CSV table of C-alpha atoms in Angstrom, one decimal:
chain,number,residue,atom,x,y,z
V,1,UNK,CA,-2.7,19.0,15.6
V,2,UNK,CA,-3.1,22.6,13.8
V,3,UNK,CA,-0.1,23.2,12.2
V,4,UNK,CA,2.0,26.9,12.2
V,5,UNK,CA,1.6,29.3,9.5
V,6,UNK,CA,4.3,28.8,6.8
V,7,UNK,CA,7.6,30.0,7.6
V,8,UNK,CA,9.5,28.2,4.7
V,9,UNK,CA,13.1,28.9,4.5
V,10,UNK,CA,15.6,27.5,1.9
V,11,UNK,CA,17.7,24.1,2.5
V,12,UNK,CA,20.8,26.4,1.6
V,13,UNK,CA,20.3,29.1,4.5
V,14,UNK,CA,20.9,26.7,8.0
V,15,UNK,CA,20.8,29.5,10.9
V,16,UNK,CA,22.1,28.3,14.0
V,17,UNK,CA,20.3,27.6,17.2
V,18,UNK,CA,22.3,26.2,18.8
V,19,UNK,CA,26.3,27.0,19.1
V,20,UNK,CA,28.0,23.9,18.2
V,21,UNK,CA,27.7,20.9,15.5
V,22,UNK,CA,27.1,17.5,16.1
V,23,UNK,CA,29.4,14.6,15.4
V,24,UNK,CA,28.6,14.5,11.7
V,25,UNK,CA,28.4,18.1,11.1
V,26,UNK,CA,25.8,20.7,11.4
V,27,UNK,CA,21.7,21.0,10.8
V,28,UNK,CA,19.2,23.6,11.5
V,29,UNK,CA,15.7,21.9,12.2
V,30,UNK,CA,15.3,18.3,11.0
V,31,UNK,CA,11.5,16.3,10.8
V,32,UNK,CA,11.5,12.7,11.7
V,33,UNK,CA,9.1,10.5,10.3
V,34,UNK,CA,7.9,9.5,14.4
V,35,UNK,CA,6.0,6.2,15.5
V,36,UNK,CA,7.0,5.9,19.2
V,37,UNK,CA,8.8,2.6,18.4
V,38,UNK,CA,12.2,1.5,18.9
V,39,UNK,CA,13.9,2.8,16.0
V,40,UNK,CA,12.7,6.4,15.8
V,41,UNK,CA,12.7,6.7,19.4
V,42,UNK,CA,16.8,6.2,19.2
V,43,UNK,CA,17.0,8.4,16.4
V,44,UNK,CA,16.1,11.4,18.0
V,45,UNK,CA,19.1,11.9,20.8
V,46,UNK,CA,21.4,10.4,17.6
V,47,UNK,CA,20.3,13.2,15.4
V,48,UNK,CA,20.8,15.6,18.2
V,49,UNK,CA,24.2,14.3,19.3
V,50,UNK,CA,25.2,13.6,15.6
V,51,UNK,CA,24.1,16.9,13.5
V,52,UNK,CA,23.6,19.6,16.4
V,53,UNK,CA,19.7,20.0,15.3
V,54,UNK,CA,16.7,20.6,16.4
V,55,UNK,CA,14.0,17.8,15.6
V,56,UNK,CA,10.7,17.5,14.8
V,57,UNK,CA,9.2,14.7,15.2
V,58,UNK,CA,6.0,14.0,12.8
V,59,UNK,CA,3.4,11.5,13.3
V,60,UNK,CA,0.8,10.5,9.9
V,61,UNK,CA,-2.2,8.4,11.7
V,62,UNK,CA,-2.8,6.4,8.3
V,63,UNK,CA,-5.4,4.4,10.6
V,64,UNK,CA,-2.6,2.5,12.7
V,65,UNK,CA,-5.5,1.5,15.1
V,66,UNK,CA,-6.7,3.2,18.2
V,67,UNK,CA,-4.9,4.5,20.7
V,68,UNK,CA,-1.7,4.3,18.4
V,69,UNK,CA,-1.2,8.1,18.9
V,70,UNK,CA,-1.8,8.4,22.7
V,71,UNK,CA,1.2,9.8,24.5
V,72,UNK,CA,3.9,10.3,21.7
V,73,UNK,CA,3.7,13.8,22.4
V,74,UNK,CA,5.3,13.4,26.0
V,75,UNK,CA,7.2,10.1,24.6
V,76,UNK,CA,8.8,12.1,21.4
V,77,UNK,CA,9.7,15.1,24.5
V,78,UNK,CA,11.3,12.4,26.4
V,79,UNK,CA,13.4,11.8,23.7
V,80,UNK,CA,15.0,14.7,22.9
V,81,UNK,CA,12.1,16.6,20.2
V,82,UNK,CA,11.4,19.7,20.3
V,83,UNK,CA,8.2,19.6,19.5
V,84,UNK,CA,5.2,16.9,17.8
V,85,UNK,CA,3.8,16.8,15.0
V,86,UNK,CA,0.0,14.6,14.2
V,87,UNK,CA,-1.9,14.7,11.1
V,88,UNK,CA,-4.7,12.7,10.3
V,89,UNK,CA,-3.9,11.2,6.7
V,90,UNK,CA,-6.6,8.4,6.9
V,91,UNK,CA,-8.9,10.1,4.3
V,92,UNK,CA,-6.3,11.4,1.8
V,93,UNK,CA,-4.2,7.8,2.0
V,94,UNK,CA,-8.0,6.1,1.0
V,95,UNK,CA,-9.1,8.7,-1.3
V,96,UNK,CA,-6.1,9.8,-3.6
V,97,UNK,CA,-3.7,6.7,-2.7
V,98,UNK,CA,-5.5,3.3,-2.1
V,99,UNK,CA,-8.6,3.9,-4.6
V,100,UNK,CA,-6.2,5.1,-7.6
V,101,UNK,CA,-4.6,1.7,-6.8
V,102,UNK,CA,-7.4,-0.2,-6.5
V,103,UNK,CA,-8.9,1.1,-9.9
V,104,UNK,CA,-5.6,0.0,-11.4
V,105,UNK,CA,-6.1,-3.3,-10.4
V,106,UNK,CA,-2.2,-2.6,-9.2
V,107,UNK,CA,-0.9,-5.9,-7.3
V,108,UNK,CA,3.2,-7.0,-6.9
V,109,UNK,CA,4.2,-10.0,-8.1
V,110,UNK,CA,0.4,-11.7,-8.0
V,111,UNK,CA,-0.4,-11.4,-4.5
V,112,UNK,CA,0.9,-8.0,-3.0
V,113,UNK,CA,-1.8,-5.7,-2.7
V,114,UNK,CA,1.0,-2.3,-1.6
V,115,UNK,CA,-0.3,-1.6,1.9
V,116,UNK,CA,3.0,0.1,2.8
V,117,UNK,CA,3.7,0.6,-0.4
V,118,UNK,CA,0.7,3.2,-0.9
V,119,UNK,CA,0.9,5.0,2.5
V,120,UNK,CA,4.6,5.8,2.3
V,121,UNK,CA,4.2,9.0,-0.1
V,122,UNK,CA,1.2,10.1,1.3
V,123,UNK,CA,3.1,10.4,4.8
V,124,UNK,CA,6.3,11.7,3.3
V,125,UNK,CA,4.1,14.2,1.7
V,126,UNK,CA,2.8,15.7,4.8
V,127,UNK,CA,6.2,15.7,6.3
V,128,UNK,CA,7.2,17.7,3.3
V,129,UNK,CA,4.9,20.3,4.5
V,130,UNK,CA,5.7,20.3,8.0
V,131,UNK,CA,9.2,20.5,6.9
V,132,UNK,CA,8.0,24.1,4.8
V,133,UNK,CA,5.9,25.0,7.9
V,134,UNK,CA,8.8,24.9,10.6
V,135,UNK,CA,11.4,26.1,8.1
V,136,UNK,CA,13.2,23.1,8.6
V,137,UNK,CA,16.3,22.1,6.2
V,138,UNK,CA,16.5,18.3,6.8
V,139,UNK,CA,14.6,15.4,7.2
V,140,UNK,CA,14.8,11.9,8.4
V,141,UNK,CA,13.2,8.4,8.7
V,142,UNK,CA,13.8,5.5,10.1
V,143,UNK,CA,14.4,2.9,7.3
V,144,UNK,CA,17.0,0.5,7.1
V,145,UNK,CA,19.6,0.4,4.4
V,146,UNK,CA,17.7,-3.0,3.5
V,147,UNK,CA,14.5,-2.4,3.0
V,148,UNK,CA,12.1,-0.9,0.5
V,149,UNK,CA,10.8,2.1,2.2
V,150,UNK,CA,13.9,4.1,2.4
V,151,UNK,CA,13.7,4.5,-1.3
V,152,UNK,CA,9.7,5.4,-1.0
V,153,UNK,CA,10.4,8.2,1.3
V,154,UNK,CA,13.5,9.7,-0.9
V,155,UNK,CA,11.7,9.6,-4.5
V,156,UNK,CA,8.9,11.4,-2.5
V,157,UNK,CA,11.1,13.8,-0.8
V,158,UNK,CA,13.1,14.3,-4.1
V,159,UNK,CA,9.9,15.3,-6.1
V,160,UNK,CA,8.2,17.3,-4.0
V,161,UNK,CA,11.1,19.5,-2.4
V,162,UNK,CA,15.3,18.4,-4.1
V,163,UNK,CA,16.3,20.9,-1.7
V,164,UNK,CA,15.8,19.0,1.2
V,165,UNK,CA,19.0,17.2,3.1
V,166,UNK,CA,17.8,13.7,3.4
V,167,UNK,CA,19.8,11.8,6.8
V,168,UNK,CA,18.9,8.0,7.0
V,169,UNK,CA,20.6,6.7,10.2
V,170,UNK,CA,20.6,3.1,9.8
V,171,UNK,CA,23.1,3.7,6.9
V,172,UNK,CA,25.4,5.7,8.8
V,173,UNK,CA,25.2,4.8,12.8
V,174,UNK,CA,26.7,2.3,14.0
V,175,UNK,CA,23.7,0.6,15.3
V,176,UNK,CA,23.9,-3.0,13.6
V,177,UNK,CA,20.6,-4.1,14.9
V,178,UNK,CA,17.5,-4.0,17.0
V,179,UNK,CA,19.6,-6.0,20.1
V,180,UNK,CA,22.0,-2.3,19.4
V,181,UNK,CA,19.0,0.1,19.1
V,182,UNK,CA,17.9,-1.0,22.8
V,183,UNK,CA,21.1,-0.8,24.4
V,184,UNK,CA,21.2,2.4,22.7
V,185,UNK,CA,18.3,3.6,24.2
V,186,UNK,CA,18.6,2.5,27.6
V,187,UNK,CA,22.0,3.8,27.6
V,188,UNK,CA,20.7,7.4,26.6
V,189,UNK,CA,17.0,6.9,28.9
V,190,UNK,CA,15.1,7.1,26.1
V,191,UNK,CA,11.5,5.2,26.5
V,192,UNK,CA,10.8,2.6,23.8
V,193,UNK,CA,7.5,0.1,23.8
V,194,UNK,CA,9.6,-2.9,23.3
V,195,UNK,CA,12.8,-5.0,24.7
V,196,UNK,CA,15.3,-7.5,23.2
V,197,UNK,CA,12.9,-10.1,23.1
V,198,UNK,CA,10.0,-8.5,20.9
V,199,UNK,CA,10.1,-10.6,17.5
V,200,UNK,CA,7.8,-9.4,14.6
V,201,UNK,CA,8.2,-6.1,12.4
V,202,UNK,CA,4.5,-5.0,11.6
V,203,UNK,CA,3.5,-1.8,9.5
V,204,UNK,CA,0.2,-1.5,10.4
V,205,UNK,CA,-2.2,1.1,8.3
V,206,UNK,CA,-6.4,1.7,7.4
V,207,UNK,CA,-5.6,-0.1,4.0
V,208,UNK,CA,-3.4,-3.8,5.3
V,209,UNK,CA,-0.7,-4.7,8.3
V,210,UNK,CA,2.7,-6.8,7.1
V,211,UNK,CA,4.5,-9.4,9.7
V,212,UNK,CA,8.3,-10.1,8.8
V,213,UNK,CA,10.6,-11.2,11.1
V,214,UNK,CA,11.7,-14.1,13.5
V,215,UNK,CA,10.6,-17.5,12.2
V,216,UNK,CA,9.3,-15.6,9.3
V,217,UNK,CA,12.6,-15.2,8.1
V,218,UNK,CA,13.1,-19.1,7.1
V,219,UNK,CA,10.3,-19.8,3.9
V,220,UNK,CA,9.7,-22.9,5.3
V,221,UNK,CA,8.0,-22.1,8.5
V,222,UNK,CA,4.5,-21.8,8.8
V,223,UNK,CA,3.3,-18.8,10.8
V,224,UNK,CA,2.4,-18.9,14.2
V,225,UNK,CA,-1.5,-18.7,14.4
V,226,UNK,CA,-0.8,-15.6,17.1
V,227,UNK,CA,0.9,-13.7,14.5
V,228,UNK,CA,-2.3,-12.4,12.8
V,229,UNK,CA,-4.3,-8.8,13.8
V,230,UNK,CA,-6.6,-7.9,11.6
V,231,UNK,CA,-8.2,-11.5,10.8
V,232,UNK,CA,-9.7,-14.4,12.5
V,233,UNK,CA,-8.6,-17.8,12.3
V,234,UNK,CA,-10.5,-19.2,8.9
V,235,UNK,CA,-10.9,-22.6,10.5
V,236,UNK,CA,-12.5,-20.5,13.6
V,237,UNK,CA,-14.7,-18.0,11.3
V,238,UNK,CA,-18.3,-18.1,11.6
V,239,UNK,CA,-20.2,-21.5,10.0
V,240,UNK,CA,-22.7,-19.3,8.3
V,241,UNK,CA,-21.8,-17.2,5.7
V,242,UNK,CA,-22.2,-13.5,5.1
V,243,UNK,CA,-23.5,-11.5,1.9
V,244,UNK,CA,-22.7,-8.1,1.5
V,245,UNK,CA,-23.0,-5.9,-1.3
V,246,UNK,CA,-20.4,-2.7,-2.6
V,247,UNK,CA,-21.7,-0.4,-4.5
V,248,UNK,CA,-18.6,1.4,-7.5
V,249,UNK,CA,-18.6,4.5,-9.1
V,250,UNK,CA,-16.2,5.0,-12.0
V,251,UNK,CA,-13.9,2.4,-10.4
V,252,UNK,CA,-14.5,3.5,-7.2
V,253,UNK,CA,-16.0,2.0,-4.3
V,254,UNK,CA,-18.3,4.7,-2.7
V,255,UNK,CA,-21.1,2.7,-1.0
V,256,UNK,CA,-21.4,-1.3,1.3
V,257,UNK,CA,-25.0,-2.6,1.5
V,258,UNK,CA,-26.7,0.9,-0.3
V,259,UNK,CA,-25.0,3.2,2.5
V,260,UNK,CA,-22.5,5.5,1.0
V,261,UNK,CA,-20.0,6.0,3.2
V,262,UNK,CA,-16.6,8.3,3.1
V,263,UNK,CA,-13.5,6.4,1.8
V,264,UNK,CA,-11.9,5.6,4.7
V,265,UNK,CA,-15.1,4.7,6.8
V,266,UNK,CA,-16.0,2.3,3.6
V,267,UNK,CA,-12.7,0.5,4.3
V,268,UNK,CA,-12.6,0.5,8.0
V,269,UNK,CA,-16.5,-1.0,7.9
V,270,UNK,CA,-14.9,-3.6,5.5
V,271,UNK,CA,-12.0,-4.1,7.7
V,272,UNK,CA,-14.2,-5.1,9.9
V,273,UNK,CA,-16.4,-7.9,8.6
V,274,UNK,CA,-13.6,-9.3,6.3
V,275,UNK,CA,-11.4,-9.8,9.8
V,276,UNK,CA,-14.6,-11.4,11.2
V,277,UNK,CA,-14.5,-14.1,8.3
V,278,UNK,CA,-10.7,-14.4,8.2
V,279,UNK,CA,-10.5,-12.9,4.6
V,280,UNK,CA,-7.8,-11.1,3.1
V,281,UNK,CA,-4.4,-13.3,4.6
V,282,UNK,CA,-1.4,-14.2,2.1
V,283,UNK,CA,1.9,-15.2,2.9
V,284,UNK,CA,4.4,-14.6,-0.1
V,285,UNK,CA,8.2,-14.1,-0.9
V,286,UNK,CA,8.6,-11.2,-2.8
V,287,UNK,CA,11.6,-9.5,-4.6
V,288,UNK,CA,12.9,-5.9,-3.0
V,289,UNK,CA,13.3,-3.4,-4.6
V,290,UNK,CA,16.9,-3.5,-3.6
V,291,UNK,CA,17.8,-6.9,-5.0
V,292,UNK,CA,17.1,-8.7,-2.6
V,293,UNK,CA,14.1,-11.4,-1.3
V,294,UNK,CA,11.8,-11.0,1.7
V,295,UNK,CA,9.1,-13.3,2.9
V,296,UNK,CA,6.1,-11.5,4.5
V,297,UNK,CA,2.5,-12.2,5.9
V,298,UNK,CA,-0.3,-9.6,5.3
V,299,UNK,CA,-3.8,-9.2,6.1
V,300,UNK,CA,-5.8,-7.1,4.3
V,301,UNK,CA,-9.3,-7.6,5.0
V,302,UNK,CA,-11.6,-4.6,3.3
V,303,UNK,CA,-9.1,-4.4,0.2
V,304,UNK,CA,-9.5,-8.1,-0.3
V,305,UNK,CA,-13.2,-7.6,-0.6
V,306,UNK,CA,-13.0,-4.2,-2.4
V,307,UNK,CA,-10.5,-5.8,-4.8
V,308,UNK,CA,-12.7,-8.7,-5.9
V,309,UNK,CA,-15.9,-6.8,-6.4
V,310,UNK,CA,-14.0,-4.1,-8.8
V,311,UNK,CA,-12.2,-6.8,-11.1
V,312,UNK,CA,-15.4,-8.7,-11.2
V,313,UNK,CA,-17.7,-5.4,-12.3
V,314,UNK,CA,-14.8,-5.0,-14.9
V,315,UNK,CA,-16.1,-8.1,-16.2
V,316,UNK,CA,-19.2,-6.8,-17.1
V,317,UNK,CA,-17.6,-2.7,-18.4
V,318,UNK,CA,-14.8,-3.6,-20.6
V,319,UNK,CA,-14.2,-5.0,-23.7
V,320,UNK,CA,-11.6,-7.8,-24.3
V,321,UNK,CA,-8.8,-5.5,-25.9
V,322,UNK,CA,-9.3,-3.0,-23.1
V,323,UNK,CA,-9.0,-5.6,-20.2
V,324,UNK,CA,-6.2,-7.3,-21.3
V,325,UNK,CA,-4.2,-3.9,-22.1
V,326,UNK,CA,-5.5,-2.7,-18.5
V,327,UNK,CA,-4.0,-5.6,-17.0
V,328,UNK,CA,-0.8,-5.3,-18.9
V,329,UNK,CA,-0.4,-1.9,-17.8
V,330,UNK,CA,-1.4,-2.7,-14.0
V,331,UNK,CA,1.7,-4.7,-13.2
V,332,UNK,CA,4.0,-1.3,-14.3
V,333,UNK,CA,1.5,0.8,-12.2
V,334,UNK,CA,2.6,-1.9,-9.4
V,335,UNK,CA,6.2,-1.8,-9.9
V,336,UNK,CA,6.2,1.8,-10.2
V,337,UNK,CA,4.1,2.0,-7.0
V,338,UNK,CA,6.2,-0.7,-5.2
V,339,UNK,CA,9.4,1.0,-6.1
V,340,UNK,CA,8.1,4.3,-4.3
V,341,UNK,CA,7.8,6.4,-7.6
V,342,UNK,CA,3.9,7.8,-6.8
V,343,UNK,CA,5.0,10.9,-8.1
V,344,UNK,CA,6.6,9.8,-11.3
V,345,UNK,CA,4.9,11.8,-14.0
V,346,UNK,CA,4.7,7.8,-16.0
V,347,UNK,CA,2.7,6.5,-12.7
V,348,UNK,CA,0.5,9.8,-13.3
V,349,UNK,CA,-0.1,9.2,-16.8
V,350,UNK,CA,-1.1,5.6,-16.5
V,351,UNK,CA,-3.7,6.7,-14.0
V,352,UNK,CA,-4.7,8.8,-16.2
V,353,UNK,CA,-5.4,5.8,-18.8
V,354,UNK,CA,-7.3,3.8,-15.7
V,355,UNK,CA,-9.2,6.4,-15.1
V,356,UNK,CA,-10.5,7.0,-18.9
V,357,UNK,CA,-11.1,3.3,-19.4
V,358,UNK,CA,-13.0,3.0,-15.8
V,359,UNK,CA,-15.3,5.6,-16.5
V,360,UNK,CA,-18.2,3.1,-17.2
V,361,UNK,CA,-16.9,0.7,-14.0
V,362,UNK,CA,-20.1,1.5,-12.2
V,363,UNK,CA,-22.7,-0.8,-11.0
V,364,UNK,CA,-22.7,-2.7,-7.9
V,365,UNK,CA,-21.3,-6.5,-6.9
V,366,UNK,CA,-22.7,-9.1,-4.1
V,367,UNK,CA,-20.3,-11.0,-2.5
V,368,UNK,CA,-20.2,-13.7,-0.1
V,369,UNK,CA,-17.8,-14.5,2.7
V,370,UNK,CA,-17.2,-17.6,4.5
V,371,UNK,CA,-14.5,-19.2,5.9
V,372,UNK,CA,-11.7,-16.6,4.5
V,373,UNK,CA,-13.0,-16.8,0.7
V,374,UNK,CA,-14.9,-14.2,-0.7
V,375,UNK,CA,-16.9,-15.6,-3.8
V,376,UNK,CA,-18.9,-13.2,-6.1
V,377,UNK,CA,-22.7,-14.4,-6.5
V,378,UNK,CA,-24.2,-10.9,-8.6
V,379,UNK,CA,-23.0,-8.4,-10.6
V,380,UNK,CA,-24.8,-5.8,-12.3
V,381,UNK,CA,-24.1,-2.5,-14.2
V,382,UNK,CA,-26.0,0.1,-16.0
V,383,UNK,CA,-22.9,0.0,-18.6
V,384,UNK,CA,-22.5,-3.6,-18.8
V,385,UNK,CA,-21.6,-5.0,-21.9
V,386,UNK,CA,-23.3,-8.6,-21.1
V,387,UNK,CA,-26.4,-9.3,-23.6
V,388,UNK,CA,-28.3,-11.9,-22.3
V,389,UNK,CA,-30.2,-12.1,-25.7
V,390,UNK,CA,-27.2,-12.9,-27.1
V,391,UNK,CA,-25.3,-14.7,-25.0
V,392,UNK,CA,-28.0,-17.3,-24.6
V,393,UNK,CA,-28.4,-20.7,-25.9
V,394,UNK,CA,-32.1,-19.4,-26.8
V,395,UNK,CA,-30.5,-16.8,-29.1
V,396,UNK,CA,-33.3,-15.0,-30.5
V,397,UNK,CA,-32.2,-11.2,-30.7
V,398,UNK,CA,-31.2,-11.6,-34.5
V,399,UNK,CA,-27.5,-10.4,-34.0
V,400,UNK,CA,-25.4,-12.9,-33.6
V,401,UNK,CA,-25.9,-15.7,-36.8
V,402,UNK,CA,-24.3,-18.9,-35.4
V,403,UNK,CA,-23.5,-19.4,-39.5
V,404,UNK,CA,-21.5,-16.8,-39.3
V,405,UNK,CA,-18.5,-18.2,-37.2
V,406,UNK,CA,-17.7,-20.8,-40.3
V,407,UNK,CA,-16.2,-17.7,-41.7
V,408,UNK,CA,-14.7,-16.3,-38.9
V,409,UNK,CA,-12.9,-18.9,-38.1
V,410,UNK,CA,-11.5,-19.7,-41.5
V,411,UNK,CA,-10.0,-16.4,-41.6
V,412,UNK,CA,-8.9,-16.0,-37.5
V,413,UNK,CA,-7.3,-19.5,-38.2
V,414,UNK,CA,-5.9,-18.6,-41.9
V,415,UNK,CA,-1.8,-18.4,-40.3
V,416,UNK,CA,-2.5,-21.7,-38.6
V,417,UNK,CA,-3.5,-23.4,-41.3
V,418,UNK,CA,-1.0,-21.9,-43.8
V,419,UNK,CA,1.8,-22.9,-41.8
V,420,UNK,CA,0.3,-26.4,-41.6
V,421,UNK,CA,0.2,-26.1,-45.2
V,422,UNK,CA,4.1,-25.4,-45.7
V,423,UNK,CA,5.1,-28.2,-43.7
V,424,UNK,CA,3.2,-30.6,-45.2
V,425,UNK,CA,3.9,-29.3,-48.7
V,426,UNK,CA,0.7,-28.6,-49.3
């Protein structure tokens, strides 16, 4: 959808539209971060009731799947909005949110490769210009009190716009739960896609989906085989295996067997043949940002692949110092990531530093699939640092003198040995 011309007016100035305030006092125009489902259906006749408002309900498609979008417009009507808001983030979310990531080698706590993480600031970005667009002076989302994403969508709103009025219902309604939210709903005919007996919470976007939830909730169960979206059964994958090969560009991917492709086509193509093969599943308990532990299931098929054929061209690009202090610095990019801080000017300056250090990160890896592994067989680089002359048994290039390491490791060793020496009284 073609959004208005700007008609910005400050958070201070709330005209009136309507004549009397809500329950909780009094807004102008507020934006509601809008899926359809359960929650932000409800919150739209509470924000109403509660702050007297207008609301504008927003809608990113981050690549939810199809058909995601259909029909919000007259379901978000239904509800009480004034009006609805869709913006296609899919190539923005890739392009200036996953790939940064991805060159940053950025995972949480060893497995988490920030699905929601990453598309939470790209989306509350948008909304902060739909906010500017309608002149609204609030907005709201539809995060628990619990949960990680409440704090992904403030920081963002915080950096971008501090004048903003931020209302987060879950931490003021009295709703206690989803069993509340319906009753809530049905009480004030408002249409929502699920019912009392719907079990799983999934975010779903181009880059992963996450399952929590249900029998989820106890670390000890295994998931239900029915719980999974984007991936096929390893057991049930095909019995021959696939080889594909991604092409990178200064830690980029930009092409999949020698067809550039746009970034979010590259990962949906990916998405594709890594859910065929059952690649890309994990099922980990992390720690919340909010002290807290969560367990949670994720499939994330193409960054699975695209994340294995980057760290293995790295291989080949950088020096030992260089890796080992991009690694180091990775796990902060994470937590910074995780912790919704995108817009911290210390997550900016260490990509800055990834993307210095990944300017020779170009070359192209093969990879095979089978069976939910994905298992490098070439790599190659026009920057690589490999020497087969001198790597070799068959040594011949006149570099490297195998005499030479008698020295080399007299002196690397030299605090070992002297050590030794003082506690033998040598």
């Amino acid at each position: 959808m073609v959004l208005a011309e700007d008609t910005t007016k400050s958070a201070s100035v709330t005209p009136s539209l309507t004549s009397s305030s809500g329950l909780r006092g009094k807004l102008n125009k507020v934006v509601l971060a809008y899926s359809g489902g359960l929650d932000t259906s409800v919150i739209v006749p509470w924000l109403r009731e509660n702050y007297g408002c207008e609301v504008i309900c927003f809608t990113a498609d981050v690549g939810q799947g199809n058909g995601e979008t259909d029909g919000l417009e007259a379901k978000a009507k239904a509800s009480g909005a004034s009006q609805l808001f869709i913006k296609d983030l899919k190539e923005e979310f890739v392009r200036d949110f996953v790939f940064p990531c991805l060159r940053a080698g950025a995972v949480y706590e060893r497995k988490y490769l920030l699905g929601t993480s990453m598309a939470r600031p790209v989306i509350a970005k948008a909304m902060v210009d739909v906010a500017k667009e309608v002149g609204a002076d609030a907005v709201s989302h539809g995060c628990t009190g619990k949960g990680n994403d409440q704090v992904r969508f403030e920081l963002t709103f915080f950096a971008l716009d501090p004048k903003l009025i931020v209302v987060a219902p879950w931490r003021e309604w009295d709703i206690r739960g989803r069993e509340d939210a319906v009753e809530y709903a049905k009480k004030h005919h408002v249409p929502v896609p699920v019912s009392k007996k719907s079990i799983y919470s999934r975010d779903r976007n181009l880059w992963h989906i996450s399952h929590e939830g249900d029998i989820l909730e106890n670390p000890e169960n295994e998931p239900k085989k029915d719980i999974y979206v984007m991936t096929e059964d390893p057991e049930e994958a095909p019995d021959t295996p696939e080889y594909l090969e991604i092409g990178i560009e200064a830690g980029i991917p930009v092409s999949y067997n020698g067809k550039r492709l746009s970034p979010a086509n590259l990962l949906a193509a990916l998405n594709e043949v890594g859910g065929r093969h059952g690649i890309g599943r994990i099922d980990m308990v992390e720690n919340r940002l909010v002290g807290m532990k969560s367990r949670g299931v994720y499939e994330t098929p193409g960054g699975t692949i695209l994340t294995t054929a980057v760290r293995e061209l790295e291989s080949l690009t950088l020096d030992r110092e260089t890796m080992q202090l991009k690694d180091t610095l990775a796990i902060k990019y994470a937590e910074l990531v995780y912790a919704g801080r995108w817009f911290d000017p210390l997550r900016e300056s260490l990509d800055a530093f990834m993307e210095k250090v990944s300017a020779t990160t170009t070359g192209s890896v093969i990879l095979k699939l089978f069976k939910g592994s994905v298992n490098v067989t070439s790599r190659k680089s026009p920057f690589s640092l490999y020497r087969e002359d001198i790597s070799s048994f068959e040594e011949g290039s006149g570099i490297y003198n195998q005499a030479d390491a008698a020295g080399f490791i007299r002196l690397y060793g030299l605090p070992m040995r002297v050590r030794a020496m003082q506690q033998h009284n040598l």
